[in-house]
PDB file of C-alpha atoms in Angstrom:
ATOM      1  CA  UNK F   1       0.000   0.000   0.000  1.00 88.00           C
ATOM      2  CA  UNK F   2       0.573   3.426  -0.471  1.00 88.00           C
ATOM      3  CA  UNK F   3       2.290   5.197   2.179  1.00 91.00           C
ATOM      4  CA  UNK F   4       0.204   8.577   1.909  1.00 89.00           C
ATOM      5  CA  UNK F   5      -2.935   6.246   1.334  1.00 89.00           C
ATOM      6  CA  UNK F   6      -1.633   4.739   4.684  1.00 89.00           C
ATOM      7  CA  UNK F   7      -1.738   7.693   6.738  1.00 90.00           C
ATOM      8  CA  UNK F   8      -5.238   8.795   5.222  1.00 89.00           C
ATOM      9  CA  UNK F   9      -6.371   5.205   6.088  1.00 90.00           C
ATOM     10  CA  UNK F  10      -5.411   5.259   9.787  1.00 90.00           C
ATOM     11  CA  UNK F  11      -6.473   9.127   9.887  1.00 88.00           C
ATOM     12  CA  UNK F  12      -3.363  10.534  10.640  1.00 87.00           C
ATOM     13  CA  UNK F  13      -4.131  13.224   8.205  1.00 88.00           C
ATOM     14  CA  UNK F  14      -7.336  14.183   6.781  1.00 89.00           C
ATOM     15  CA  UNK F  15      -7.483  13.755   3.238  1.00 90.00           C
ATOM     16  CA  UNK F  16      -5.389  11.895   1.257  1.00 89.00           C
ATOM     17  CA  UNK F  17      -3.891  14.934  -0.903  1.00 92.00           C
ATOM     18  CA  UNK F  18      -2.767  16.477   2.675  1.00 90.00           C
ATOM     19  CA  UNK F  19      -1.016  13.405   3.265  1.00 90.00           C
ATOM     20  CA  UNK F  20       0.706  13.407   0.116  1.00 91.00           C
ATOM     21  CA  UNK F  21       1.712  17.267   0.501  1.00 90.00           C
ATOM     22  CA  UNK F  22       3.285  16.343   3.684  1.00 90.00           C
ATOM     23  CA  UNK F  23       5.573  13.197   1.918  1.00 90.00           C
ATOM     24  CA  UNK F  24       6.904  15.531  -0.513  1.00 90.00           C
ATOM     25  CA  UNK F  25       8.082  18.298   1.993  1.00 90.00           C
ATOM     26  CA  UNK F  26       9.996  15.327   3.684  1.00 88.00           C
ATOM     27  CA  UNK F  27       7.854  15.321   6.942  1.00 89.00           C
ATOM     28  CA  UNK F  28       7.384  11.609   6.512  1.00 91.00           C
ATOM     29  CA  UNK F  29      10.085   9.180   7.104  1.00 91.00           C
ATOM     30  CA  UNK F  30       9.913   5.509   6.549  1.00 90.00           C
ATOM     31  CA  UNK F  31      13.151   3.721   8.245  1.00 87.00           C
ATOM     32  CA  UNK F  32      14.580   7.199   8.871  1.00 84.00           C
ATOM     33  CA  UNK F  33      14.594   7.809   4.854  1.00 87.00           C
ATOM     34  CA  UNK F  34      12.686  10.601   3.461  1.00 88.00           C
ATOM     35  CA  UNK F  35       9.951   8.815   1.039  1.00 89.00           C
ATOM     36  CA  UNK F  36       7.693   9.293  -1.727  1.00 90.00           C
ATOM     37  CA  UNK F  37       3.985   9.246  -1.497  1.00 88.00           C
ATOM     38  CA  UNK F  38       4.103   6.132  -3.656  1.00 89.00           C
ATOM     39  CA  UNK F  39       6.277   4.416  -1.413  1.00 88.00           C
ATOM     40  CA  UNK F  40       4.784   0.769  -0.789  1.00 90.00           C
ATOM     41  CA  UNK F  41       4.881   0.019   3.030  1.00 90.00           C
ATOM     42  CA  UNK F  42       4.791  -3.385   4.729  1.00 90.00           C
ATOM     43  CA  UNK F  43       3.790  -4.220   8.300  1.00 89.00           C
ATOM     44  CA  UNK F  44       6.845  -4.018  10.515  1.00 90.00           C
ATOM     45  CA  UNK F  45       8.047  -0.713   8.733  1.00 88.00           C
ATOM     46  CA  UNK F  46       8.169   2.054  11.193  1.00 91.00           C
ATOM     47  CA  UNK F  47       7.555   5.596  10.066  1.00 91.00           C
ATOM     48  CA  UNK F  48       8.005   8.752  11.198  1.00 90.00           C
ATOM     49  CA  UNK F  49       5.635  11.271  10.947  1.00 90.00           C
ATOM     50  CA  UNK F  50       6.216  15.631  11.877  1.00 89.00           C
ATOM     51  CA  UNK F  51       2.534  16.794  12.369  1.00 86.00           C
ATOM     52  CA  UNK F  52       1.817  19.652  14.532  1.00 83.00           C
ATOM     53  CA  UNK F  53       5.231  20.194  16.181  1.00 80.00           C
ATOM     54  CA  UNK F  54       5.724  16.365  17.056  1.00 82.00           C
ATOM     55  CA  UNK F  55       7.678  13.555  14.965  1.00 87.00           C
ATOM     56  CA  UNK F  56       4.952  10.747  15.288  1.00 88.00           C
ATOM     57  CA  UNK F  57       6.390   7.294  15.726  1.00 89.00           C
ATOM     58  CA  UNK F  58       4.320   4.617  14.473  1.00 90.00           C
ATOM     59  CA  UNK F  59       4.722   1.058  13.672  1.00 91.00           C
ATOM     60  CA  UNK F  60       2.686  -0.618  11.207  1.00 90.00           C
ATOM     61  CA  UNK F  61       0.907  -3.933  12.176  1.00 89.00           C
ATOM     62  CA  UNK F  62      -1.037  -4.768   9.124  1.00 88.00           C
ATOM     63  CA  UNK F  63      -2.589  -2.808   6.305  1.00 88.00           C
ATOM     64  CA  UNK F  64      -6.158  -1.732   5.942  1.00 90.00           C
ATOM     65  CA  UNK F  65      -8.095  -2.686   2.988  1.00 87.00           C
ATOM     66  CA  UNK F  66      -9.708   0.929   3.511  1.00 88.00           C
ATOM     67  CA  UNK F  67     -10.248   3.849   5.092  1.00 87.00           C
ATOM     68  CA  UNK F  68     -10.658   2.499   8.563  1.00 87.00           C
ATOM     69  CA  UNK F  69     -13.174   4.049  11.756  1.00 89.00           C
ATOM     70  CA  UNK F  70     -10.992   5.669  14.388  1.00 85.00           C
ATOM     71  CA  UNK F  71     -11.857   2.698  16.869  1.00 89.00           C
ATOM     72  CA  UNK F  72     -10.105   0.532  14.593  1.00 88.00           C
ATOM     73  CA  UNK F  73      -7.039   2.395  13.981  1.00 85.00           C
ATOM     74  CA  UNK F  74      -5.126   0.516  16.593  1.00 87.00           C
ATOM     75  CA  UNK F  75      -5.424  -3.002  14.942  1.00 89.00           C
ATOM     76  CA  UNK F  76      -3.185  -1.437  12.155  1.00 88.00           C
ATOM     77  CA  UNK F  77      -0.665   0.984  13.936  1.00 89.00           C
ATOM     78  CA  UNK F  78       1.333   1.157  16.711  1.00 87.00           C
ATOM     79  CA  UNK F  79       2.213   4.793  18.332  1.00 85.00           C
ATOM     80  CA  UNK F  80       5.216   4.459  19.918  1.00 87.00           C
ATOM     81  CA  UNK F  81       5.496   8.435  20.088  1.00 83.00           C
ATOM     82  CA  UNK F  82       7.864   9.076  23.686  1.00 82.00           C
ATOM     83  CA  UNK F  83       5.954  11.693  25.844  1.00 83.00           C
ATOM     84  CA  UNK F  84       8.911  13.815  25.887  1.00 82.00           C
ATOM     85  CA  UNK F  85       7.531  14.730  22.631  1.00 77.00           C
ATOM     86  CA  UNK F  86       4.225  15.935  24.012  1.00 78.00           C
ATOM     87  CA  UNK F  87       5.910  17.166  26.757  1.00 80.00           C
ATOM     88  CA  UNK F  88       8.177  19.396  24.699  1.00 79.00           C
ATOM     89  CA  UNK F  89       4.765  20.527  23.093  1.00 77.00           C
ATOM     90  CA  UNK F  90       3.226  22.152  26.180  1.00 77.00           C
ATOM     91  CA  UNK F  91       6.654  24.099  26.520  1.00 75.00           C
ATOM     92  CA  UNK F  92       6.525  25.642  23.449  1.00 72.00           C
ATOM     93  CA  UNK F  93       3.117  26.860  24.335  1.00 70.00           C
ATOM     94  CA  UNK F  94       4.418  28.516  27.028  1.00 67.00           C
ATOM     95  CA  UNK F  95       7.410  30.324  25.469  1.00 60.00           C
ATOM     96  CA  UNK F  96       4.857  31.587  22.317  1.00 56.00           C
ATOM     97  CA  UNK F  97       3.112  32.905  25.776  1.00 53.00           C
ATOM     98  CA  UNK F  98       5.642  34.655  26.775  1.00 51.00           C
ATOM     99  CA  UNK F  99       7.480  36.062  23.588  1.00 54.00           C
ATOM    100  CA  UNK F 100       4.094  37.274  22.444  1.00 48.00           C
ATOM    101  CA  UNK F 101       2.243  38.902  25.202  1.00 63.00           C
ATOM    102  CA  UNK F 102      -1.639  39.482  24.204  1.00 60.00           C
ATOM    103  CA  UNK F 103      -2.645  42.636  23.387  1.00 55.00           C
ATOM    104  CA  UNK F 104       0.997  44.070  22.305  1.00 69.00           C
ATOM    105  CA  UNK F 105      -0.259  45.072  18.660  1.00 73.00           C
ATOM    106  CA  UNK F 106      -3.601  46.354  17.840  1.00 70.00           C
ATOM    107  CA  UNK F 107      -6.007  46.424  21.247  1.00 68.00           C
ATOM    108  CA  UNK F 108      -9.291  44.216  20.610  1.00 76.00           C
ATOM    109  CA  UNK F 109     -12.560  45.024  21.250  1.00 83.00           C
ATOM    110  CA  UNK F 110     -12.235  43.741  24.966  1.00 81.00           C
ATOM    111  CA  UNK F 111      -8.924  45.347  25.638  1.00 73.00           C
ATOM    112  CA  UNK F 112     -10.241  48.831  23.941  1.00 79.00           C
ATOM    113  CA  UNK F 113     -13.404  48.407  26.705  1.00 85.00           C
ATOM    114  CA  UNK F 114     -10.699  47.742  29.563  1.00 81.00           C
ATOM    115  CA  UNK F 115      -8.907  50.655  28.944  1.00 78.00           C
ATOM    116  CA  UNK F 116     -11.885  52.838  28.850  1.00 83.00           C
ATOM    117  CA  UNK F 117     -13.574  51.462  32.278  1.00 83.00           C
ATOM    118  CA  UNK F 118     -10.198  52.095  33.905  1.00 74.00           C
ATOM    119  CA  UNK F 119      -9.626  55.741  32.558  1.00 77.00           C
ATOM    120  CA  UNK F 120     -13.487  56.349  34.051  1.00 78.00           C
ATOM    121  CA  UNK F 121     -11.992  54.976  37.408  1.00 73.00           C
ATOM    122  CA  UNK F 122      -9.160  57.143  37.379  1.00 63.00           C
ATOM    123  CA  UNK F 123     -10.977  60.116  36.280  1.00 57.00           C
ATOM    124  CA  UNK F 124     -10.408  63.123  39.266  1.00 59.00           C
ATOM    125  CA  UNK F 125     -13.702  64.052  40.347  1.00 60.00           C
ATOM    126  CA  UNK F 126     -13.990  67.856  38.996  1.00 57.00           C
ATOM    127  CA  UNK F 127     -15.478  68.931  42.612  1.00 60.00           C
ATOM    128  CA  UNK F 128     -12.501  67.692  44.125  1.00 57.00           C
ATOM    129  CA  UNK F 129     -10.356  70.466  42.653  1.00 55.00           C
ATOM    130  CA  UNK F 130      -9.895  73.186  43.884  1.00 55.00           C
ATOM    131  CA  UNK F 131      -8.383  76.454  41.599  1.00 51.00           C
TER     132      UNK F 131
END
């Protein structure tokens, strides 16, 4: 089989043309080799897979005859994916966090409201001056 039909059959990408995008910009590995979408894969290959931030590690057990329900992906595949990978996800959530504070370029509707209820606040009353 296929290995871009593959990864649409076990619905690690959505359609099959995504999944072929992705073997031509070398995000798909089978053996550690960059492949072709036409690439036939076996069961026992292992590929690699970059989606999202995370090199997917999946072993194949057998091939589907079709696109397969997602309750039934894990007669076919194998995710041996280490959670360091995850892991190394949720920190590079929280550096975008902090490189890229909310609000630093144009102020949206909420932030335009904040800024107006807290000049209001800080408004001097005009009877408490005195001239």
């Amino acid at each position: 089989m296929r290995v871009d039909k593959f990864l649409w059959c076990v619905r690690y990408f959505k359609t099959r043309s995504i999944a072929t995008n992705a073997c031509k910009q070398g995000k798909v590995k089978v053996d550690g080799a960059n492949v072709k979408p036409s690439k036939e894969i076996f069961p026992n290959d292992k590929l690699t897979v970059r989606k999202n931030q995370i090199d997917y590690q999946i072993e194949v057990l057998d091939l589907p005859p079709n696109r397969v329900g997602a309750k039934l992906v894990n007669l076919y595949i194998i995710d041996v994916t280490p959670k360091e990978a995850f892991e190394k996800l949720e920190l590079l959530k929280y550096s975008k966090d902090y490189y890229r504070k909310k609000g630093t370029g144009r102020p949206t509707k909420k932030d335009r409201r904040d800024i107006d209820d807290w000049f209001e606040n800080t408004d001097p009353n005009p009877d408490d001056i005195k001239s």
